[in-house]
Short mmCIF file of C-alpha atoms and ligand atoms in Angstrom, two decimals:
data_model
loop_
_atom_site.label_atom_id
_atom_site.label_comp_id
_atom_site.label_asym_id
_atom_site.label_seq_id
_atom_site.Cartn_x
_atom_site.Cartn_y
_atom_site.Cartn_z
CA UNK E 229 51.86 -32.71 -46.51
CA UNK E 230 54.96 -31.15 -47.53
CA UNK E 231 56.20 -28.05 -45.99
CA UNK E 232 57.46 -25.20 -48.04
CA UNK E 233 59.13 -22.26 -47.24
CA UNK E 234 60.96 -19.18 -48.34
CA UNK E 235 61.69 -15.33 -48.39
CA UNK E 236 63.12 -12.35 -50.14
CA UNK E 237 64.76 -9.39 -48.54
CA UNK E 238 62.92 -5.88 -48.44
CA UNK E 239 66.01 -4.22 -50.09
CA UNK E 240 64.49 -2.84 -53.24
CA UNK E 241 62.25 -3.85 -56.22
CA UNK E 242 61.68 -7.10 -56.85
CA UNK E 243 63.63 -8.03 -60.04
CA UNK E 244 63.32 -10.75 -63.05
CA UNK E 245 65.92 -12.98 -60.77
CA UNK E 246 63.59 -13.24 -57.83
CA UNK E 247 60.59 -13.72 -60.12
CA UNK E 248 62.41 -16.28 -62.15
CA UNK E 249 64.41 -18.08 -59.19
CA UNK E 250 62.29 -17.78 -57.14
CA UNK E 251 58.64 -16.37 -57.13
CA UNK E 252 57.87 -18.21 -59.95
CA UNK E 253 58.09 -21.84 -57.70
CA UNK E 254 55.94 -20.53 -54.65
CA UNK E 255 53.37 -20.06 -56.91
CA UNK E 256 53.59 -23.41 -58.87
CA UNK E 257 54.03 -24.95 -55.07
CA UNK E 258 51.10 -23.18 -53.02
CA UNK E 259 48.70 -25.55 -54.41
CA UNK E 260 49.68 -28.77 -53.31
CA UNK E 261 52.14 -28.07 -50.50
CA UNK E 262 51.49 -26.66 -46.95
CA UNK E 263 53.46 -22.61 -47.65
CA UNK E 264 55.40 -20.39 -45.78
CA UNK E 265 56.28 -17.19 -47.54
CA UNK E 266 57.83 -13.98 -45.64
CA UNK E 267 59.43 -10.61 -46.17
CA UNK E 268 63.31 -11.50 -44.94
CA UNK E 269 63.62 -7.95 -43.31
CA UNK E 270 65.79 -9.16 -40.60
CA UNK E 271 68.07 -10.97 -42.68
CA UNK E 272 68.61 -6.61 -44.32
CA UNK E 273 69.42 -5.13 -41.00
CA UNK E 274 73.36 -5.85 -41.72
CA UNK E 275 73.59 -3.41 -44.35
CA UNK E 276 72.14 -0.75 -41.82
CA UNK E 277 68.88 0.56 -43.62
CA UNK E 278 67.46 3.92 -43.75
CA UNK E 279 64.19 2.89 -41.25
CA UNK E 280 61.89 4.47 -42.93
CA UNK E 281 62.58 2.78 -46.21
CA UNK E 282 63.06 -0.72 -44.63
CA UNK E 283 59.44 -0.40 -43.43
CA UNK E 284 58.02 1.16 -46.71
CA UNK E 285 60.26 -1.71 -48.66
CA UNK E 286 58.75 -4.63 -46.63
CA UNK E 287 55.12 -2.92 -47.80
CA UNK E 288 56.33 -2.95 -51.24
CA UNK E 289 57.88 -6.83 -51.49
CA UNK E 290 54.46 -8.05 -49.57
CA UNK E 291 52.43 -6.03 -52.55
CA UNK E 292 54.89 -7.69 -54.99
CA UNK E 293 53.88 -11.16 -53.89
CA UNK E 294 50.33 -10.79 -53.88
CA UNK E 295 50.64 -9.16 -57.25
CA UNK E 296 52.32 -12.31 -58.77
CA UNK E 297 49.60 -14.28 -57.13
CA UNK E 298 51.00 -15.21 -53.45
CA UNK E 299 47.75 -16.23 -52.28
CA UNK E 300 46.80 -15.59 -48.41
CA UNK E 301 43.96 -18.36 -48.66
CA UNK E 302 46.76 -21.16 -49.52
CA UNK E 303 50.06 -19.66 -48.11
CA UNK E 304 50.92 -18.26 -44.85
CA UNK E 305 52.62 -14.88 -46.04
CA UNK E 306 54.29 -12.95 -43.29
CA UNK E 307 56.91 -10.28 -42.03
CA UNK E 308 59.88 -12.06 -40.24
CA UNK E 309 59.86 -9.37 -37.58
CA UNK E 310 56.12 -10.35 -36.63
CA UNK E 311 57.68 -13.96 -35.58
CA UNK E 312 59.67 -13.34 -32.87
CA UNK E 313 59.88 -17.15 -32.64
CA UNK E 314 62.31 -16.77 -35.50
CA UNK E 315 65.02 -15.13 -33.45
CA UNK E 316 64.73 -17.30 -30.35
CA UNK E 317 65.61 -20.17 -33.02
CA UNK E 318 68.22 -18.09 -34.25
CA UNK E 319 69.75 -17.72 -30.84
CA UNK E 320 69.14 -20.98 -29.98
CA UNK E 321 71.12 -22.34 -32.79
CA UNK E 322 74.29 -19.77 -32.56
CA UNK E 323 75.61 -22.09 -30.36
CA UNK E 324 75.54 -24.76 -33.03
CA UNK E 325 77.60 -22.60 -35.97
CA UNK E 326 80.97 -22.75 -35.62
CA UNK E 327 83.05 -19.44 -36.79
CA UNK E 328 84.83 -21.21 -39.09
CA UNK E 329 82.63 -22.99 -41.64
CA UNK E 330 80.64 -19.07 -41.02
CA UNK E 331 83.46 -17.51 -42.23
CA UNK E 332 83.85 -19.51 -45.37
CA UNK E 333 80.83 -19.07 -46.74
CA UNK E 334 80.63 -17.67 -50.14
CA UNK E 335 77.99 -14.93 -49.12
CA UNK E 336 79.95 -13.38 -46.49
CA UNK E 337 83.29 -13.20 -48.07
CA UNK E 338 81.85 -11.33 -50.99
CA UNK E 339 80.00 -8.91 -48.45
CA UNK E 340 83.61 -8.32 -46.48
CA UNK E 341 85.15 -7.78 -49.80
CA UNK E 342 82.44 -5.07 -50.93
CA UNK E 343 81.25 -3.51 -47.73
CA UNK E 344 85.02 -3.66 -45.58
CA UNK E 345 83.67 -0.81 -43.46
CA UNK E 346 80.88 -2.88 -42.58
CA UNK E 347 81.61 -6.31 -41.12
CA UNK E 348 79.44 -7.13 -38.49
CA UNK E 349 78.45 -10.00 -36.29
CA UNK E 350 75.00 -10.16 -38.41
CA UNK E 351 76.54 -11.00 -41.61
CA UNK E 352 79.06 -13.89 -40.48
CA UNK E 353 75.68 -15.24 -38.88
CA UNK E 354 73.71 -15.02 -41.72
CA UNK E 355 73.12 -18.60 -42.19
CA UNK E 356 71.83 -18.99 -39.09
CA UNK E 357 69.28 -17.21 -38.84
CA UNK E 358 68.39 -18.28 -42.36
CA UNK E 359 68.42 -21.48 -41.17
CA UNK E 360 66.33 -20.50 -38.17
CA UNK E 361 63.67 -19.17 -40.94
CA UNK E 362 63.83 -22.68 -42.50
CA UNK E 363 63.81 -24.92 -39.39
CA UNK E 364 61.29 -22.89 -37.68
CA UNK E 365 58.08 -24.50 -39.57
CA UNK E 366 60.38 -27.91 -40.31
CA UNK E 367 60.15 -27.02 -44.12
CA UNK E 368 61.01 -29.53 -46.97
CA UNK E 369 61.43 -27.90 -49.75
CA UNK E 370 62.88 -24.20 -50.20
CA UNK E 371 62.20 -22.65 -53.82
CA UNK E 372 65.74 -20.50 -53.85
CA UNK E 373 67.71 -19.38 -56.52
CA UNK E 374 71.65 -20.64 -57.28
CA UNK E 375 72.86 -18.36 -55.34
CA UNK E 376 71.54 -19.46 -52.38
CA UNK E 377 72.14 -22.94 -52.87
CA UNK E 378 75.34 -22.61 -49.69
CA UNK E 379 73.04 -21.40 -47.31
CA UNK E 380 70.68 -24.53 -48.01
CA UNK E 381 73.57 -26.60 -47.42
CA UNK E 382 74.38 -24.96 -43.93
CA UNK E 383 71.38 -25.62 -43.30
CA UNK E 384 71.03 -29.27 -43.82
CA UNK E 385 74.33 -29.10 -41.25
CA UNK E 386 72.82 -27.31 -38.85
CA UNK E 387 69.50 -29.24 -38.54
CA UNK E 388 71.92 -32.40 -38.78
CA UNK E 389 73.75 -31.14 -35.98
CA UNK E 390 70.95 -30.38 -34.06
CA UNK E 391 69.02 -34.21 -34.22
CA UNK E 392 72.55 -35.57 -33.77
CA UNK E 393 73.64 -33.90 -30.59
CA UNK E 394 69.98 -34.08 -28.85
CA UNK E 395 69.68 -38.04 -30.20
CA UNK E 396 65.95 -37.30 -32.24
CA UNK E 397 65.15 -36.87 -36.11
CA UNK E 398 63.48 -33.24 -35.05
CA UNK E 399 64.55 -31.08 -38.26
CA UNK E 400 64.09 -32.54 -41.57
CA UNK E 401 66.90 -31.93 -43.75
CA UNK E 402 65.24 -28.76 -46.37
CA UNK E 403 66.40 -29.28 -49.95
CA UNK E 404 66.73 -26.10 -52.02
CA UNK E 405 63.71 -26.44 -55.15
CA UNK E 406 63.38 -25.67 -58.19
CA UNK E 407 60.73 -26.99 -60.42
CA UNK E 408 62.97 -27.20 -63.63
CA UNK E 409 65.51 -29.54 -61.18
CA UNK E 410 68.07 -26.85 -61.65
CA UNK E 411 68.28 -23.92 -59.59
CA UNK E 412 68.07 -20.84 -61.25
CA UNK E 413 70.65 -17.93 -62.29
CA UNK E 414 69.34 -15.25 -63.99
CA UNK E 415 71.34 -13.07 -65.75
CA UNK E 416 71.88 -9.14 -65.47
CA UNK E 417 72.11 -6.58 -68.53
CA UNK E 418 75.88 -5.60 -68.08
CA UNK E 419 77.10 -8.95 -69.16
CA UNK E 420 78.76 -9.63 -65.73
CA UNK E 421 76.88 -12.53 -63.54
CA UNK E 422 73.79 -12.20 -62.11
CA UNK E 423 70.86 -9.98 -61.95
CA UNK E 424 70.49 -8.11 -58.77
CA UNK E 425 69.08 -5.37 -56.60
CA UNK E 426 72.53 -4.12 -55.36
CA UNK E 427 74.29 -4.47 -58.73
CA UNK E 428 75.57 -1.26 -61.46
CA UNK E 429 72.19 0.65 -63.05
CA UNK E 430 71.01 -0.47 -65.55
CA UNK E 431 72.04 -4.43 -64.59
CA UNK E 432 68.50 -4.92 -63.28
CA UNK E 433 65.15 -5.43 -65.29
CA UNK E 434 61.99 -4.44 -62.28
CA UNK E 435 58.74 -6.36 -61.98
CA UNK E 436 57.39 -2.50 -61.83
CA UNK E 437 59.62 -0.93 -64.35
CA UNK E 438 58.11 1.24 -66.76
CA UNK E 439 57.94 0.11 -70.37
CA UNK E 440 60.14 2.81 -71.54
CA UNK E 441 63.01 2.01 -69.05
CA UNK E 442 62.53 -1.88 -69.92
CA UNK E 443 63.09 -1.13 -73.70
CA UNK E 444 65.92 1.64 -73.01
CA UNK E 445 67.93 -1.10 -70.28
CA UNK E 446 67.80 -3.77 -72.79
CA UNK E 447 68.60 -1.75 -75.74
CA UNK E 448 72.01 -0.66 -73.60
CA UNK E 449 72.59 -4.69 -72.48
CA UNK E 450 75.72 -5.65 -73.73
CA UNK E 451 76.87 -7.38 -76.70
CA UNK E 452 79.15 -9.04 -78.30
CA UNK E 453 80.70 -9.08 -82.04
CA UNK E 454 77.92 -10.74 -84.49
CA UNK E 455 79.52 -14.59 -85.38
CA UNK E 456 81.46 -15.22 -88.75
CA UNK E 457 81.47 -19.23 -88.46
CA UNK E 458 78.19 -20.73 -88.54
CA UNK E 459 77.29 -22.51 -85.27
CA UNK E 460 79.34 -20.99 -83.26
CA UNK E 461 79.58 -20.87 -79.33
CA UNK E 462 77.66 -17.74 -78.10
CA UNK E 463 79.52 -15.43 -75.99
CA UNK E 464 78.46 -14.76 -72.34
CA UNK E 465 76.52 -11.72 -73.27
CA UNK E 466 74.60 -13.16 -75.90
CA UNK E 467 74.27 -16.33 -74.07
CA UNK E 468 72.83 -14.21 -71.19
CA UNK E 469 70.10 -12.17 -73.43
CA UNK E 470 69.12 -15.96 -74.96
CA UNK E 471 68.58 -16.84 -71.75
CA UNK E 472 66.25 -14.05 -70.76
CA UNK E 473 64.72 -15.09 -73.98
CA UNK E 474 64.00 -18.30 -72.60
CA UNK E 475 62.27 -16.88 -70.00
CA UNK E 476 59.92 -15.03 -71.60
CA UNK E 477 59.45 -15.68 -74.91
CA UNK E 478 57.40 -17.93 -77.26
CA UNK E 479 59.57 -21.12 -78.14
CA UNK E 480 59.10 -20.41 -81.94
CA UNK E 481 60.78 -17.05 -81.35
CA UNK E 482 63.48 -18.46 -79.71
CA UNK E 483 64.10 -20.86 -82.86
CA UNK E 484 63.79 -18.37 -85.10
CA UNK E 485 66.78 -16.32 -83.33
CA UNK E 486 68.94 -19.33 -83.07
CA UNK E 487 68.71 -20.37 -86.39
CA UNK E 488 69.64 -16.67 -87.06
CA UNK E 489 72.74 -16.69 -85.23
CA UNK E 490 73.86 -20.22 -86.40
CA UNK E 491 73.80 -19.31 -90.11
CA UNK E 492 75.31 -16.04 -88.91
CA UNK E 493 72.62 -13.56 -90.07
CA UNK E 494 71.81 -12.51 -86.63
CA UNK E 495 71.56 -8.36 -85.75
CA UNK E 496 71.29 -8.22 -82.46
CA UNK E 497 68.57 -5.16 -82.55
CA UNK E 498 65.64 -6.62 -83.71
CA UNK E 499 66.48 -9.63 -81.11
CA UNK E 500 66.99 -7.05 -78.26
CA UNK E 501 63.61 -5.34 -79.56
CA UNK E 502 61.69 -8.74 -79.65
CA UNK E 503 62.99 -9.41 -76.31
CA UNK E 504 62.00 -6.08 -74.70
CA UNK E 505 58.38 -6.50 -76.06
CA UNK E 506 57.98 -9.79 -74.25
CA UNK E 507 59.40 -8.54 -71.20
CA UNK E 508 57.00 -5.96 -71.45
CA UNK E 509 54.03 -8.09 -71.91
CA UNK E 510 55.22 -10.49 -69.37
CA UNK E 511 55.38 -7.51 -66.46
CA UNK E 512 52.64 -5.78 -67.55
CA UNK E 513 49.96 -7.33 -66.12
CA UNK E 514 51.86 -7.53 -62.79
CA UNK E 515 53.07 -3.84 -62.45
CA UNK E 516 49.37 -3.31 -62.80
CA UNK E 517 48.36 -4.61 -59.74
CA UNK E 518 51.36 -4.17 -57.58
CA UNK E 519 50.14 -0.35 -58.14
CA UNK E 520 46.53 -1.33 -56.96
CA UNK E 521 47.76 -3.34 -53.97
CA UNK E 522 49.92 -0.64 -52.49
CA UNK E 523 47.50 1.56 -52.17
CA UNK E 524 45.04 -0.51 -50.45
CA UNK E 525 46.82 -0.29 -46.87
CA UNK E 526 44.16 -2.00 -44.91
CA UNK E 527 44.26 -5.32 -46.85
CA UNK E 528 47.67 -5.39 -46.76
CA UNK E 529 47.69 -5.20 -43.01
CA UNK E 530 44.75 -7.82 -42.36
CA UNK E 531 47.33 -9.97 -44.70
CA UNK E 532 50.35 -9.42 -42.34
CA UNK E 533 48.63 -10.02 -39.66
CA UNK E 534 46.98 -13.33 -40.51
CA UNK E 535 50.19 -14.20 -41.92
CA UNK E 536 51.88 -13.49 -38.40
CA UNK E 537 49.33 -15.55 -36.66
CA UNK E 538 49.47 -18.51 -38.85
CA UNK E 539 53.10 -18.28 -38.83
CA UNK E 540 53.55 -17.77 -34.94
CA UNK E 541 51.05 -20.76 -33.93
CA UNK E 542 53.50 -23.25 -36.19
CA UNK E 543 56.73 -21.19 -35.07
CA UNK E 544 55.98 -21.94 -31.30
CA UNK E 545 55.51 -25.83 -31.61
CA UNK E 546 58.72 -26.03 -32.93
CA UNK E 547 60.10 -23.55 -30.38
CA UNK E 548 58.81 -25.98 -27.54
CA UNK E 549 60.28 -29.17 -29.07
CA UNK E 550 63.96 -27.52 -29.27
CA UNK E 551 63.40 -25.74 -25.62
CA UNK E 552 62.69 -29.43 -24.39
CA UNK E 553 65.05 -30.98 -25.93
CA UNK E 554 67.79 -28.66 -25.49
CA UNK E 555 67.12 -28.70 -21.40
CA UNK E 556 65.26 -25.37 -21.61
CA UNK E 557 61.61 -26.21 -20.52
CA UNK E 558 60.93 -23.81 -17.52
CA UNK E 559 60.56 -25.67 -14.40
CA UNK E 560 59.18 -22.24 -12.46
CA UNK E 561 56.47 -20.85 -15.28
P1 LIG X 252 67.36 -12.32 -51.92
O1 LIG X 252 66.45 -11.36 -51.27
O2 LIG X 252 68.71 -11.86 -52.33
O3 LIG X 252 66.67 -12.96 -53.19
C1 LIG X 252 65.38 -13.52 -53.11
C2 LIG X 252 65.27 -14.75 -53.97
O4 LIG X 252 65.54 -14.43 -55.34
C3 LIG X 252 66.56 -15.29 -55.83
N1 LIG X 252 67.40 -14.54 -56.80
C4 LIG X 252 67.73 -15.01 -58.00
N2 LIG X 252 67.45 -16.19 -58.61
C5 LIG X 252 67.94 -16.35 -59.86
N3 LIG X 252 68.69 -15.41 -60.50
C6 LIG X 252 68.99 -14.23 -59.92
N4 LIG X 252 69.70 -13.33 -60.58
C7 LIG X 252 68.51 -14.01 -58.60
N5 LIG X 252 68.62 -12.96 -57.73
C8 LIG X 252 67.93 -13.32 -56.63
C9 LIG X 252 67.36 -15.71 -54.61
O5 LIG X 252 68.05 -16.91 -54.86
C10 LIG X 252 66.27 -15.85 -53.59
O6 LIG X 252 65.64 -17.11 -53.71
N6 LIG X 252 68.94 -14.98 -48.00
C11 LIG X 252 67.87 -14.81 -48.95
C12 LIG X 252 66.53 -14.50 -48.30
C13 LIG X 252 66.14 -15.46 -47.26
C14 LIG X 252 65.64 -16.79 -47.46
C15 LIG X 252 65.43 -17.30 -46.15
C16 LIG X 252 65.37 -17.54 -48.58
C17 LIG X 252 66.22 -15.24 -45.92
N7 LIG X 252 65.79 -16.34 -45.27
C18 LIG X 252 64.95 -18.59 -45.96
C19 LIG X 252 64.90 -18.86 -48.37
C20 LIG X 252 64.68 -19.35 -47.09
C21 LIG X 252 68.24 -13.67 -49.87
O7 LIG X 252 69.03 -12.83 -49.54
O8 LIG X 252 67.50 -13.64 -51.02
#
């Protein structure tokens, strides 16, 4: 069976642009595929978190899965930090990066140019110990968003590397996923690019957000002039809320709002007000349980810790094949 894996990073709310890039496939995958889902909260230790809000953000993304319907029964769901296997992989493959094609990854030259105070040896190595998440159970298939498309491909090098240099097919090469065969942006609110966790206020639309605050952020999402030729192109901002039409709404409402703004009748309120309300019905039912789940503690821990068994017993066969290979295997223990 195929092996699927991927994570999110415990640095706020889960937004529509995980859920869309990437939630969405885990769940359409857990059925049918062999899953590996964790909480990336290694991968946020570059941008020096508060500790106690790392730990009560990893609680929070773990409550966020199960409340989309992460399933423990089919998928192994776990904390990175309970594999230490993970970062043995990731030091055994430092050797294996070269600084170079680290430095010119996309990823970390936006980070240097936003957070110059900050450049440390965790973010030019980034890919590595993504890769190390990916290798680490051999995974396939990794449901990602666009944005993370680089890192997939440093890690195809990596693996390719790694079977070259010790003479064996030992990784597979992991593809990034996406059910729809294109990987997934999803827009923010402020017209800019992408939705995210770290972008202005108001950019990002929460899988807990209150309805109010969903209605009040779209109603303040940018706009554009309303279009005087019929069928003309959309501009970026209208393009994006279009988009997060597509994502939520009923295909006969999205008709009815093109056909709108191709014979040029469009207002853009009662499309941002239709859009709101079926944001709003699609988070509903989700916000409700993520509020259930994160109160109930004790489940969440006999999840984790499962998760961290599952994950460790796959984790350490791999570990032993690359210690082996690489000249490793003790000779004393
Ligand atoms: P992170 O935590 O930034 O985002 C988690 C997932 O959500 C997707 N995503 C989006 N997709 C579409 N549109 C958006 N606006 C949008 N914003 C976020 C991301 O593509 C991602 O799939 N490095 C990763 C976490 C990670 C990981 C891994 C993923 C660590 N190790 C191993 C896969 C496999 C990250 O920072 O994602």
């Amino acid at each position: 069976m195929e092996k699927v894996l991927s994570g999110i990073r415990p640095t706020g709310y889960l937004h529509l642009g995980n859920y869309f890039g990437a939630v969405k496939n885990f769940l359409a995958l857990q059925d049918n595929h062999e899953c590996f889902f964790f909480v990336a909260n290694l991968h946020a230790l570059t941008t020096h978190p508060d500790p106690l809000s790392l730990s009560s953000s990893v609680k929070s993304v773990l409550a966020e899965y199960l409340a989309c319907g992460l399933d423990p029964e089919k998928s192994t769901i776990y904390i990175q930090s309970d594999v230490p296997e993970i970062s043995e992989l990731y030091t055994l493959l430092n050797s294996l990066a070269y600084k170079g094609e680290l430095e010119k990854c996309t990823s970390f030259k936006e980070k240097i140019r936003k957070h110059e105070e900050n450049i440390n040896a965790g973010l030019l190595t980034y890919p590595v110990l993504m890769a190390a998440d990916i290798l680490i159970h051999r995974a396939h298939k990794v449901p990602v968003g666009k944005d993370q498309e680089q890192h997939l491909e440093m890690t195809r090098n990596f693996a390719v590397r790694f079977n070259h240099r010790y003479g064996v097919d030992f990784f597979p090469e992991p593809q990034a996923f996406n059910f729809s065969q294109q990987l997934v942006k999803v827009p923010g609110l402020d017209g800019s690019g992408k939705m995210g966790k770290s972008e202005a206020e108001g950019n990002a639309l929460f899988l807990r957000e209150s309805n109010e605050s969903i209605i009040n952020k779209i109603k303040k999402a940018k706009t554009a002039p309303s279009p005087t030729e019929p069928n003309s192109v959309k501009p970026i901002e209208i393009e994006n809320l279009f988009m997060l039409m597509g994502l939520v709404s009923s295909k006969e409402t999205i008709q009815y709002f093109e056909d709108k703004y191709n014979d040029c009748s469009i207002q853009y309120g009662p499309l941002k007000m239709q859009l709101a309300e079926d944001i709003v019905k699609f988070a509903l039912p989700i916000k409700e349980k993520i509020v259930d789940l994160e109160k109930n503690t004790d489940l969440l821990g006999k999840i984790a810790k499962l998760g961290a068994e599952k994950a460790r017993e796959s984790a350490n066969e791999t570990i032993k094949g690359v210690k082996n290979l690489m000249g490793l295997k003790s000779i004393w223990l």
